[in-house]
Tab-separated table of C-alpha atoms in Angstrom:
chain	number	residue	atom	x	y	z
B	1	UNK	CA	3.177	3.094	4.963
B	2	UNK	CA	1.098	1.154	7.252
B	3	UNK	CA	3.038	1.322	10.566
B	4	UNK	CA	1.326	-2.048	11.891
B	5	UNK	CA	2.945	-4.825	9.649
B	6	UNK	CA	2.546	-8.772	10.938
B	7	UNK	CA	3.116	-12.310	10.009
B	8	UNK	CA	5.975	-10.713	7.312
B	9	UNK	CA	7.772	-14.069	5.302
B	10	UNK	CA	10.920	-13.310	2.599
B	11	UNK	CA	11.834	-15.877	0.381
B	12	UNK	CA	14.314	-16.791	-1.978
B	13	UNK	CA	14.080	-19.803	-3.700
B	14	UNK	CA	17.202	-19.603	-5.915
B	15	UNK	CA	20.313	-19.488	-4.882
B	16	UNK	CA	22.505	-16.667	-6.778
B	17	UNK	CA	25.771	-17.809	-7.828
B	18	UNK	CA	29.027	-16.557	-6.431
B	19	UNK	CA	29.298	-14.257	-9.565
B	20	UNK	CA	26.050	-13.391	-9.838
B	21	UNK	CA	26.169	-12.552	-5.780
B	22	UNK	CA	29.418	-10.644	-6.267
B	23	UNK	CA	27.622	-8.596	-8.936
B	24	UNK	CA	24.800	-8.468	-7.261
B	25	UNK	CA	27.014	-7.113	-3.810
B	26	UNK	CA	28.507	-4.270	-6.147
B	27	UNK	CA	25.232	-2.932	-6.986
B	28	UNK	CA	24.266	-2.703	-3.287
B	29	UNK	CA	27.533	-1.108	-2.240
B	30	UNK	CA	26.611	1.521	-5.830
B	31	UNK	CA	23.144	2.062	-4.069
B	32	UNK	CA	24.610	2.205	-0.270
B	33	UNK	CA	27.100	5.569	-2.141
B	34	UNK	CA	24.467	6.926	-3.386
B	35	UNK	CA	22.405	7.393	-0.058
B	36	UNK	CA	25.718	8.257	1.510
B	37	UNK	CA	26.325	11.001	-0.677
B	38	UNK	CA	22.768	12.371	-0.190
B	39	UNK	CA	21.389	11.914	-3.808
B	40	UNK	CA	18.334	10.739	-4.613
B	41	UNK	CA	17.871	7.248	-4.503
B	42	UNK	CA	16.424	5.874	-8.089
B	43	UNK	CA	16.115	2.682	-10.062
B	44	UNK	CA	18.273	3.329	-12.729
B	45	UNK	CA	22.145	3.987	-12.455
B	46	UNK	CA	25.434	3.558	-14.542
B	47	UNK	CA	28.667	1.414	-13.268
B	48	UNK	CA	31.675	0.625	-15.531
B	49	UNK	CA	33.434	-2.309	-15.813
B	50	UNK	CA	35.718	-0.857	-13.183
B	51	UNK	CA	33.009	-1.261	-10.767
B	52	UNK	CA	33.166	-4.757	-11.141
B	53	UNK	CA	37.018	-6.240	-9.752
B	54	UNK	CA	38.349	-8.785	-11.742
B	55	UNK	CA	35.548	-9.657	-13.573
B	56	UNK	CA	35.882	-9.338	-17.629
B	57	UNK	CA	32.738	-7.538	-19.398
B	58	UNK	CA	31.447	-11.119	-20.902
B	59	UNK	CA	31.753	-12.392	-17.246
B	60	UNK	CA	29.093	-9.073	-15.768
B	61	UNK	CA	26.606	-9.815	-18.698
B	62	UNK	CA	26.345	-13.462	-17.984
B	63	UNK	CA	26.041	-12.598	-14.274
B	64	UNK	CA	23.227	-10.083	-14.783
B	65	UNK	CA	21.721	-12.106	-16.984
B	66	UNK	CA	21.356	-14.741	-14.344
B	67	UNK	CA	20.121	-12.047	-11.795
B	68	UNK	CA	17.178	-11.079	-14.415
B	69	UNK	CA	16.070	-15.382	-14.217
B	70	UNK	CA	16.692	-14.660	-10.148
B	71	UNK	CA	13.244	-13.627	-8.223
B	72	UNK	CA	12.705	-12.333	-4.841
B	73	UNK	CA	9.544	-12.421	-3.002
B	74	UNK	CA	7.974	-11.275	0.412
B	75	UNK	CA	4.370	-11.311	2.039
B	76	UNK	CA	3.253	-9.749	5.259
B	77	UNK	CA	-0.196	-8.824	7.011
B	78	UNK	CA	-1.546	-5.286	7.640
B	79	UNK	CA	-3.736	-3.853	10.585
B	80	UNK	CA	-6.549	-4.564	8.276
B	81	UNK	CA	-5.869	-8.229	7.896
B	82	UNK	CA	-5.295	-7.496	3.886
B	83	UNK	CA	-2.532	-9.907	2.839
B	84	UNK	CA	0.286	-8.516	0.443
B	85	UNK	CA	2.812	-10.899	-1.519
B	86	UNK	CA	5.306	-9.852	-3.716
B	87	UNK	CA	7.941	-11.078	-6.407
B	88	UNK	CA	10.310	-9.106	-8.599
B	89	UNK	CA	13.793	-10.140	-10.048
B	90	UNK	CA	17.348	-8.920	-8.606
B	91	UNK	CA	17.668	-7.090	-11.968
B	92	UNK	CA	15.501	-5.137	-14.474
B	93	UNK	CA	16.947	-4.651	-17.048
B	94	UNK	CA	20.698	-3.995	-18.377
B	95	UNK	CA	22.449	-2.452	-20.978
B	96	UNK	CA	25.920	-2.126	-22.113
B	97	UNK	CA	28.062	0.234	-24.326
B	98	UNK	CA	31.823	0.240	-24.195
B	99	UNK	CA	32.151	-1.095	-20.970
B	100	UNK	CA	29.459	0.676	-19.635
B	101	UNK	CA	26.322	-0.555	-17.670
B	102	UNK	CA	23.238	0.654	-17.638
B	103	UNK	CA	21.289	-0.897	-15.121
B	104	UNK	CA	17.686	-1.092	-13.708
B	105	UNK	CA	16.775	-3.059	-10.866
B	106	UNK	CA	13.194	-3.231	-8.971
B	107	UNK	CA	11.495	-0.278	-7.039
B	108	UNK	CA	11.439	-2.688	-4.091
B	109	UNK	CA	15.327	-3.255	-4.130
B	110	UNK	CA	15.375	0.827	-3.839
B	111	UNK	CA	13.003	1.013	-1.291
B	112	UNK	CA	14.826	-1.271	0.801
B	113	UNK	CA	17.056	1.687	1.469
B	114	UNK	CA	14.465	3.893	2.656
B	115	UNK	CA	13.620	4.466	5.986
B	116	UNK	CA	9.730	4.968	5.862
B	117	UNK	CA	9.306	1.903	3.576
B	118	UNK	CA	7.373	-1.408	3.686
B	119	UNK	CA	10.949	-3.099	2.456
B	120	UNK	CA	12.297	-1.207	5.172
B	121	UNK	CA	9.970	-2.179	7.973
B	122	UNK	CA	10.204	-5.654	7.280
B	123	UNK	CA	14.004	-6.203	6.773
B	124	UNK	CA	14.387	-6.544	3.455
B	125	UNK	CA	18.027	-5.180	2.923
B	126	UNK	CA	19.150	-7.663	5.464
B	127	UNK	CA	18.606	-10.492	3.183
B	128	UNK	CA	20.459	-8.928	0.958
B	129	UNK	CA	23.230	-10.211	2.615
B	130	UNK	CA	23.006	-13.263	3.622
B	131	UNK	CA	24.679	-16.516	1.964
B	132	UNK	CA	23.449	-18.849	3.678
B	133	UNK	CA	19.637	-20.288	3.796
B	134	UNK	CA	20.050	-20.731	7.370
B	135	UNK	CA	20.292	-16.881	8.068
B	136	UNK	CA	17.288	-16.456	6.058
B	137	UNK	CA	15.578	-19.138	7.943
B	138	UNK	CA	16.223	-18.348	10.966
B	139	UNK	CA	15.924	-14.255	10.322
B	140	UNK	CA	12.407	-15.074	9.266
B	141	UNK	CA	11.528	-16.567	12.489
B	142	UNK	CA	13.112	-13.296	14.212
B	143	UNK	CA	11.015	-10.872	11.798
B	144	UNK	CA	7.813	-12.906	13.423
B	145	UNK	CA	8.385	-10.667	16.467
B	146	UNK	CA	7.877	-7.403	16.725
B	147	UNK	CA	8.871	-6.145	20.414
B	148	UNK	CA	12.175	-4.238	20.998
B	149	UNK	CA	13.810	-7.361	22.755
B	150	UNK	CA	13.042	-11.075	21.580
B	151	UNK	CA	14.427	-13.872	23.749
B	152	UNK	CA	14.281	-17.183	21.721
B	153	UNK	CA	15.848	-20.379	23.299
B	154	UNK	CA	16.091	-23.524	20.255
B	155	UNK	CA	17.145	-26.781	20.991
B	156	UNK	CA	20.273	-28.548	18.915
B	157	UNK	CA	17.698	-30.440	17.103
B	158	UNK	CA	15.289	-27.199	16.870
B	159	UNK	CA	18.078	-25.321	14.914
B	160	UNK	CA	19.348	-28.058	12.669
B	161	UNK	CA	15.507	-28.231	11.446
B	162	UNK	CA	15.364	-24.800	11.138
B	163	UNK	CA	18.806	-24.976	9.275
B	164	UNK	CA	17.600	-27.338	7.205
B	165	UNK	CA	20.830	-29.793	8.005
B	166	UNK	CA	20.746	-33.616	8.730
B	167	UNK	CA	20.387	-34.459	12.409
B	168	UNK	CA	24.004	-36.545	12.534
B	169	UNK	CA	25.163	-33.703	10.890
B	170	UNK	CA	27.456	-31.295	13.304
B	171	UNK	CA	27.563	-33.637	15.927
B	172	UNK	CA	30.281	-31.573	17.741
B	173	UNK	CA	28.935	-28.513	19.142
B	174	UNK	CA	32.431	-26.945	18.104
B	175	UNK	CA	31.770	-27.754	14.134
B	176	UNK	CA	27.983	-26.683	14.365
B	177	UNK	CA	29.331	-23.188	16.068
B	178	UNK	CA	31.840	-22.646	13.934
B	179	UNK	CA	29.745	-23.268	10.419
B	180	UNK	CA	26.278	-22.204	11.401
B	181	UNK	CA	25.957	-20.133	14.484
B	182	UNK	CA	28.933	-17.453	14.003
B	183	UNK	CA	28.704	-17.134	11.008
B	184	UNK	CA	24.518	-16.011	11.478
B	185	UNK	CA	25.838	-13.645	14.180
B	186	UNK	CA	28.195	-11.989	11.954
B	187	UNK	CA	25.377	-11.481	9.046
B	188	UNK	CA	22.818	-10.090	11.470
B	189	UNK	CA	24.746	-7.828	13.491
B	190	UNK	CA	26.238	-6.761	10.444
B	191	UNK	CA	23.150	-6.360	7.938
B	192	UNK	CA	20.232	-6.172	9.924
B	193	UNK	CA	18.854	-3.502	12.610
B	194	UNK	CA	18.853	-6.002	15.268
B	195	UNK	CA	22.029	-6.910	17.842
B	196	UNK	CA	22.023	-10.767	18.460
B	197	UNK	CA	23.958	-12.265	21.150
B	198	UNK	CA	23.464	-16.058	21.986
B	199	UNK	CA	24.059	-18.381	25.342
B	200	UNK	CA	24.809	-22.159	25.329
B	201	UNK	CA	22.492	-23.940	27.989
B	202	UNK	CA	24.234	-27.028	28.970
B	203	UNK	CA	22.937	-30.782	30.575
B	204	UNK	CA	23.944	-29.954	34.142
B	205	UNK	CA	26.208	-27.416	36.010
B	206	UNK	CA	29.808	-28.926	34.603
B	207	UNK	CA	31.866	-27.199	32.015
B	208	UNK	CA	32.143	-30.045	29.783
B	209	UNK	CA	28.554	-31.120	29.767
B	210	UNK	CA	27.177	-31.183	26.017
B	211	UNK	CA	25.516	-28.116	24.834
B	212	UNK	CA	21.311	-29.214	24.393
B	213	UNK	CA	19.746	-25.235	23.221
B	214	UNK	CA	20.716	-22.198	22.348
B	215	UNK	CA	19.270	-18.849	23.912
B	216	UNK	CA	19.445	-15.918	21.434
B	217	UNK	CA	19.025	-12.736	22.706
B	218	UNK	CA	18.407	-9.952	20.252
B	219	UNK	CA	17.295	-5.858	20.341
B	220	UNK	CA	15.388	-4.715	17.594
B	221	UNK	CA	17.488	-1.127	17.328
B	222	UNK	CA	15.132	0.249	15.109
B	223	UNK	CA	12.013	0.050	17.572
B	224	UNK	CA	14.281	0.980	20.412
B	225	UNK	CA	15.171	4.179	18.505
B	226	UNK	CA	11.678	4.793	17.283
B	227	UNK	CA	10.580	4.377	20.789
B	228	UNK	CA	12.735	6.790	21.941
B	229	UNK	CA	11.954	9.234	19.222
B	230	UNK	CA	8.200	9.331	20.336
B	231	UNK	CA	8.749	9.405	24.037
B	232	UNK	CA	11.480	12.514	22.913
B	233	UNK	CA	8.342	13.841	21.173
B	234	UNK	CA	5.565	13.523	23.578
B	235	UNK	CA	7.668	15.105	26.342
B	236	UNK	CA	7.009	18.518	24.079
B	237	UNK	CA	3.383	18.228	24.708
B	238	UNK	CA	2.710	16.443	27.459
B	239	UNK	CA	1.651	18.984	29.459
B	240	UNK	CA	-1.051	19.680	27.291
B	241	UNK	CA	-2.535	16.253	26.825
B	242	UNK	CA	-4.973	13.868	28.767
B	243	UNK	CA	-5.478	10.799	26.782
B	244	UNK	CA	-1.223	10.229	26.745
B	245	UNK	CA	-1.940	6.455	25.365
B	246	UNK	CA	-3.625	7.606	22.018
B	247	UNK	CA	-1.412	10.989	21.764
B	248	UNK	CA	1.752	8.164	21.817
B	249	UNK	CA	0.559	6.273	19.265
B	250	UNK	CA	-0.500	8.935	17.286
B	251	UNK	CA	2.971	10.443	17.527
B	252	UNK	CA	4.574	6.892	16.721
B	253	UNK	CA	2.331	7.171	13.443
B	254	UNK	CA	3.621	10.268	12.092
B	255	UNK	CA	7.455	9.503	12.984
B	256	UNK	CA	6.265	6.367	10.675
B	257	UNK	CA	4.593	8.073	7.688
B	258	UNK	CA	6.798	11.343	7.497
B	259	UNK	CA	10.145	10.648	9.374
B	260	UNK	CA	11.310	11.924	12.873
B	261	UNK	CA	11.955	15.268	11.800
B	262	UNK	CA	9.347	16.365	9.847
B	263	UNK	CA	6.882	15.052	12.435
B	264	UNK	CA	9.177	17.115	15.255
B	265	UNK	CA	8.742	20.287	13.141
B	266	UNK	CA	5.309	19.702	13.235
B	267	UNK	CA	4.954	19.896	16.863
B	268	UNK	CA	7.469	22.274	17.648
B	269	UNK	CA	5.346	24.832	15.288
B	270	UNK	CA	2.468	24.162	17.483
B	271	UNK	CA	4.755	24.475	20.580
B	272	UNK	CA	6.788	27.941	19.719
B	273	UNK	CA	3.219	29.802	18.258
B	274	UNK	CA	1.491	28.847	21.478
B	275	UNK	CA	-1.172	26.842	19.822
B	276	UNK	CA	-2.763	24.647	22.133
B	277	UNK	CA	-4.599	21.517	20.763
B	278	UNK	CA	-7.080	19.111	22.007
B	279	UNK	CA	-5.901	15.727	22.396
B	280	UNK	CA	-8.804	15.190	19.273
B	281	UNK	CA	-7.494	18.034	17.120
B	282	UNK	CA	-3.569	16.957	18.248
B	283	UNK	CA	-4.397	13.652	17.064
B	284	UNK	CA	-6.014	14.575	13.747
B	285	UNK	CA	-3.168	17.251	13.048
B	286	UNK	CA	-0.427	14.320	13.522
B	287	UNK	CA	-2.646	11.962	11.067
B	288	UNK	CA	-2.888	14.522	8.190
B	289	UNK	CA	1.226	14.949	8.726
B	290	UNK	CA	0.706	18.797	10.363
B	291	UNK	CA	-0.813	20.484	7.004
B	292	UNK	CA	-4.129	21.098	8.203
B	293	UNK	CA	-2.647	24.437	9.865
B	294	UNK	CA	-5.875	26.289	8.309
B	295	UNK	CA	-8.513	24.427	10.755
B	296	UNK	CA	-5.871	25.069	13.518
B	297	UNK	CA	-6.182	28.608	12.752
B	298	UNK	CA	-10.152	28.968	12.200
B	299	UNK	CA	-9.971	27.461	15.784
B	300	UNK	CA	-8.410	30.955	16.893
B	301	UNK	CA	-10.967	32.514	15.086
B	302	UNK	CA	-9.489	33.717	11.758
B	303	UNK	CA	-10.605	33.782	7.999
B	304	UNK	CA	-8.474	32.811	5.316
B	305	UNK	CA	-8.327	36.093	2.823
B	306	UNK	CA	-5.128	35.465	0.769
B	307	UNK	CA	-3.813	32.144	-0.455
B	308	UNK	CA	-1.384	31.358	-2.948
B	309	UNK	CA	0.579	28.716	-4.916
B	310	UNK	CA	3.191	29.386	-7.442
B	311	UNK	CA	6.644	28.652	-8.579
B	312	UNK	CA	9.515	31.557	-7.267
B	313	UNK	CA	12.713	32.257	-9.000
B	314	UNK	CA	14.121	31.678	-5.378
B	315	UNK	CA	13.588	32.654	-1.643
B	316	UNK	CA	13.943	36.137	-2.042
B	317	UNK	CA	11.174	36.700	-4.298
B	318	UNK	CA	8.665	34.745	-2.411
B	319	UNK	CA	9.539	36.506	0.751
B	320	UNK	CA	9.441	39.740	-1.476
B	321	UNK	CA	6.107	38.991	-2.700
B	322	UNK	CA	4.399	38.494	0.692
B	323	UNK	CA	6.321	41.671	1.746
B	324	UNK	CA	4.027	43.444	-1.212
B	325	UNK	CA	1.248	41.803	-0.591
B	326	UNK	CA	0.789	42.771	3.089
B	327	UNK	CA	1.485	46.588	2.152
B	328	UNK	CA	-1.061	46.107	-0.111
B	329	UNK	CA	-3.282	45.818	2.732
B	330	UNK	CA	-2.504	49.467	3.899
B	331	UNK	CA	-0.585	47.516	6.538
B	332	UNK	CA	2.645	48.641	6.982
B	333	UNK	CA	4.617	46.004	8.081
B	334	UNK	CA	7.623	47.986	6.767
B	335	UNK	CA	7.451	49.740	10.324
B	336	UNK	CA	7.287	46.369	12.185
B	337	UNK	CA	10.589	44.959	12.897
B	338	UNK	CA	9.474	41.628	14.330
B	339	UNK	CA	7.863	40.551	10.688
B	340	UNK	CA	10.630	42.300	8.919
B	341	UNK	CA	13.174	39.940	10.829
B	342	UNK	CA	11.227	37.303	10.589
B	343	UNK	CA	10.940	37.189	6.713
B	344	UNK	CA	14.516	37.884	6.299
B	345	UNK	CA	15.628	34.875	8.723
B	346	UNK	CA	13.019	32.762	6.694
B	347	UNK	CA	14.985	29.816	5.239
B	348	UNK	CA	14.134	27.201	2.427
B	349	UNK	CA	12.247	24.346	4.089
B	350	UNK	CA	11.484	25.930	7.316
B	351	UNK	CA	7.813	26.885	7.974
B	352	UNK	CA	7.149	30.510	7.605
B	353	UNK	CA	4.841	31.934	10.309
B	354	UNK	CA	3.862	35.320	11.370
B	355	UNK	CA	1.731	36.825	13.893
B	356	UNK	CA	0.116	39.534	15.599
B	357	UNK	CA	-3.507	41.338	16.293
B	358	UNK	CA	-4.350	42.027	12.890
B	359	UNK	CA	-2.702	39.383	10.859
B	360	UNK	CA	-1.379	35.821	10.231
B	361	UNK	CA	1.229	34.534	8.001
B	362	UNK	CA	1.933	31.189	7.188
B	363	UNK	CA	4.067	29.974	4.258
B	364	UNK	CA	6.297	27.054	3.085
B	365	UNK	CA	8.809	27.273	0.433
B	366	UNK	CA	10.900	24.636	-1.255
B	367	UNK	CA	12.522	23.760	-4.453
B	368	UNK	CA	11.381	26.553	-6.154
B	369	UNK	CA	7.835	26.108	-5.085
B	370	UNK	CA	6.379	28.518	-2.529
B	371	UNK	CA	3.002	28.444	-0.696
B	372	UNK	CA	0.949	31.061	2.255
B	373	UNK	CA	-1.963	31.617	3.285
B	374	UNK	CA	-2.939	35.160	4.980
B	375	UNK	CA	-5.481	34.947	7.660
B	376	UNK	CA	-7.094	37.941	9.363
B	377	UNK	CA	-9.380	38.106	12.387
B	378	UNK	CA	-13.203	37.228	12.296
């Protein structure tokens, strides 16, 4: 994903129903389980008419029906000025059998729950939620911003625009509170990653003076924790590093394309095997997500002379098979205690690395698949 993302615009232009957006509100809290429970987030999944409270079967086939006519759609801007629009329906496809529901919906939807998505970065899932077009107006405005704290002060008759309501409309401040500007408060700080608060700015000092603008104040939690994430990160090699501006950003990239921990796993290997970068060579390890670990290496002046690739019944044989492989070499590691405990503390996902004067092992092993490279000095 392109971590620079401007000028991003959701709309939809049909109002769901209140069964379709019941329906529709079940599904989400099926998908929002799922993540929960740690399993793999796909398009397709199965709910019964249980799922559904106190809706008859006829009553969840007309209401998916109506979210198949129902389309979504959202446009941004990328670093490279290429403009992206999208459209896609609430639903897929559906099927039924006795009561049970088969149902597809859009990879978008999906993504929305993803944290290194496009549908993620702009908000998506938050308009999920909201009932109101007002939200979505006004949320749209918010998503033009892109700093961690957004201070936005609307007139009366700014906000009833952007509400799309008639200007006599409301004319209490009480009424327009209580039917526009809770309720917004209550959808964003509940569905969205930002925190809005708001302030009345009167006519005058007195208490009763009418209310003229609004002043919303409003964190964007995800760039606050993103930005703490990096600063977390660069602390680890900061003592290494001139050019700290690029080294940030580059840092900010990787949390953005791989995910905070994969990105700190990357550094710490770097970190704990005393491998000291260039800001240049930092920077280009961090953009191809820490696998070029080969180049790193050829930089200490070692040759590749063993790689392999295969599929293991589990951890123990791959460990077992570099074991052999290294007493092949009429090295025998058998005597060294530091690789022996290092192979046996090896765990699936971790990175695998070995090393001393005459050798270096690195490996990776997950899911059954298993991967090192033995390197050996020039």
């Amino acid at each position: 994903m392109n971590s620079q993302i401007f000028n991003q615009d959701i709309t939809i232009n049909k109002r769901t129903s209140k069964l379709e957006n019941s329906i529709f509100l079940t599904i989400l809290k099926k998908i929002e389980q799922l993540k929960k429970d740690g399993v793999e987030l796909k398009t397709e999944f199965l709910l019964t008419t249980n799922d559904f409270k106190k809706l008859t079967k006829d009553d969840i086939q007309i209401g998916l029906k109506g979210l198949m006519e129902k389309y979504i759609g959202y446009s941004y801007c990328d670093a490279d000025s290429r403009y992206t629009r999208v459209f896609f329906p609430y639903i897929s496809f559906f099927s039924e059998t006795n009561g049970k529901f088969n149902i597809t919906v859009p990879p978008m939807i999906i993504n929305a729950f993803k944290k290194n998505s496009v549908e993620c970065s702009i908000s998506l899932r938050t308009f999920f939620y909201f009932r109101k077009r007002s939200s979505h107006n006004f949320f749209n405005l918010v998503l033009k911003n892109n700093s961690e704290n957004i201070s936005l002060t609307l007139t009366i008759e700014e906000l009833k625009e952007l509400f799309n309501i008639k200007d006599e409309a409301y004319d209490r401040f009480f009424d327009f509170e209580k039917a526009l500007l809770k309720p917004l408060l209550q959808s964003i700080n509940s569905h969205s990653n930002y925190t809005l608060i708001y302030n009345k700015i009167k006519k005058g000092d007195a208490k009763n003076n009418k209310v003229t603008a609004i002043e919303f104040l409003l964190k964007n939690n995800a760039l606050i924790q993103k930005s703490a994430e990096t600063n977390y990160l660069i602390q680890l090699v900061k003592n290494n590093i001139e050019d700290y501006k690029n080294v940030w950003e580059s840092i900010n990239s990787c949390i953005n394309d791989i995910g905070f921990i994969q990105c700190k796993r990357a550094i710490l290997f770097l970190k704990e095997n005393n491998l000291t970068l260039s800001d240049a060579e930092l920077i280009n390890y961090l953009k191809r997500k820490g696998e070029n670990i080969e180049e790193i290496l050829q930089l200490n002046n070692h040759t590749l002379i063993k790689e392999k690739i295969s599929l293991y019944k589990d951890i123990s044989t791959f460990t077992k098979t570099i074991y052999n492989i290294m007493i092949g070499y009429n090295f025998y590691y058998s005597l060294n205690f530091k690789f022996l405990k290092d192979i046996k503390e090896f765990q699936e996902g971790d990175t695998f690395f070995y090393r001393d004067e005459n050798y270096i092992v690195f490996g990776t092993y997950l899911e059954n698949r298993g991967s090192f490279k033995i390197f050996q000095p020039q």
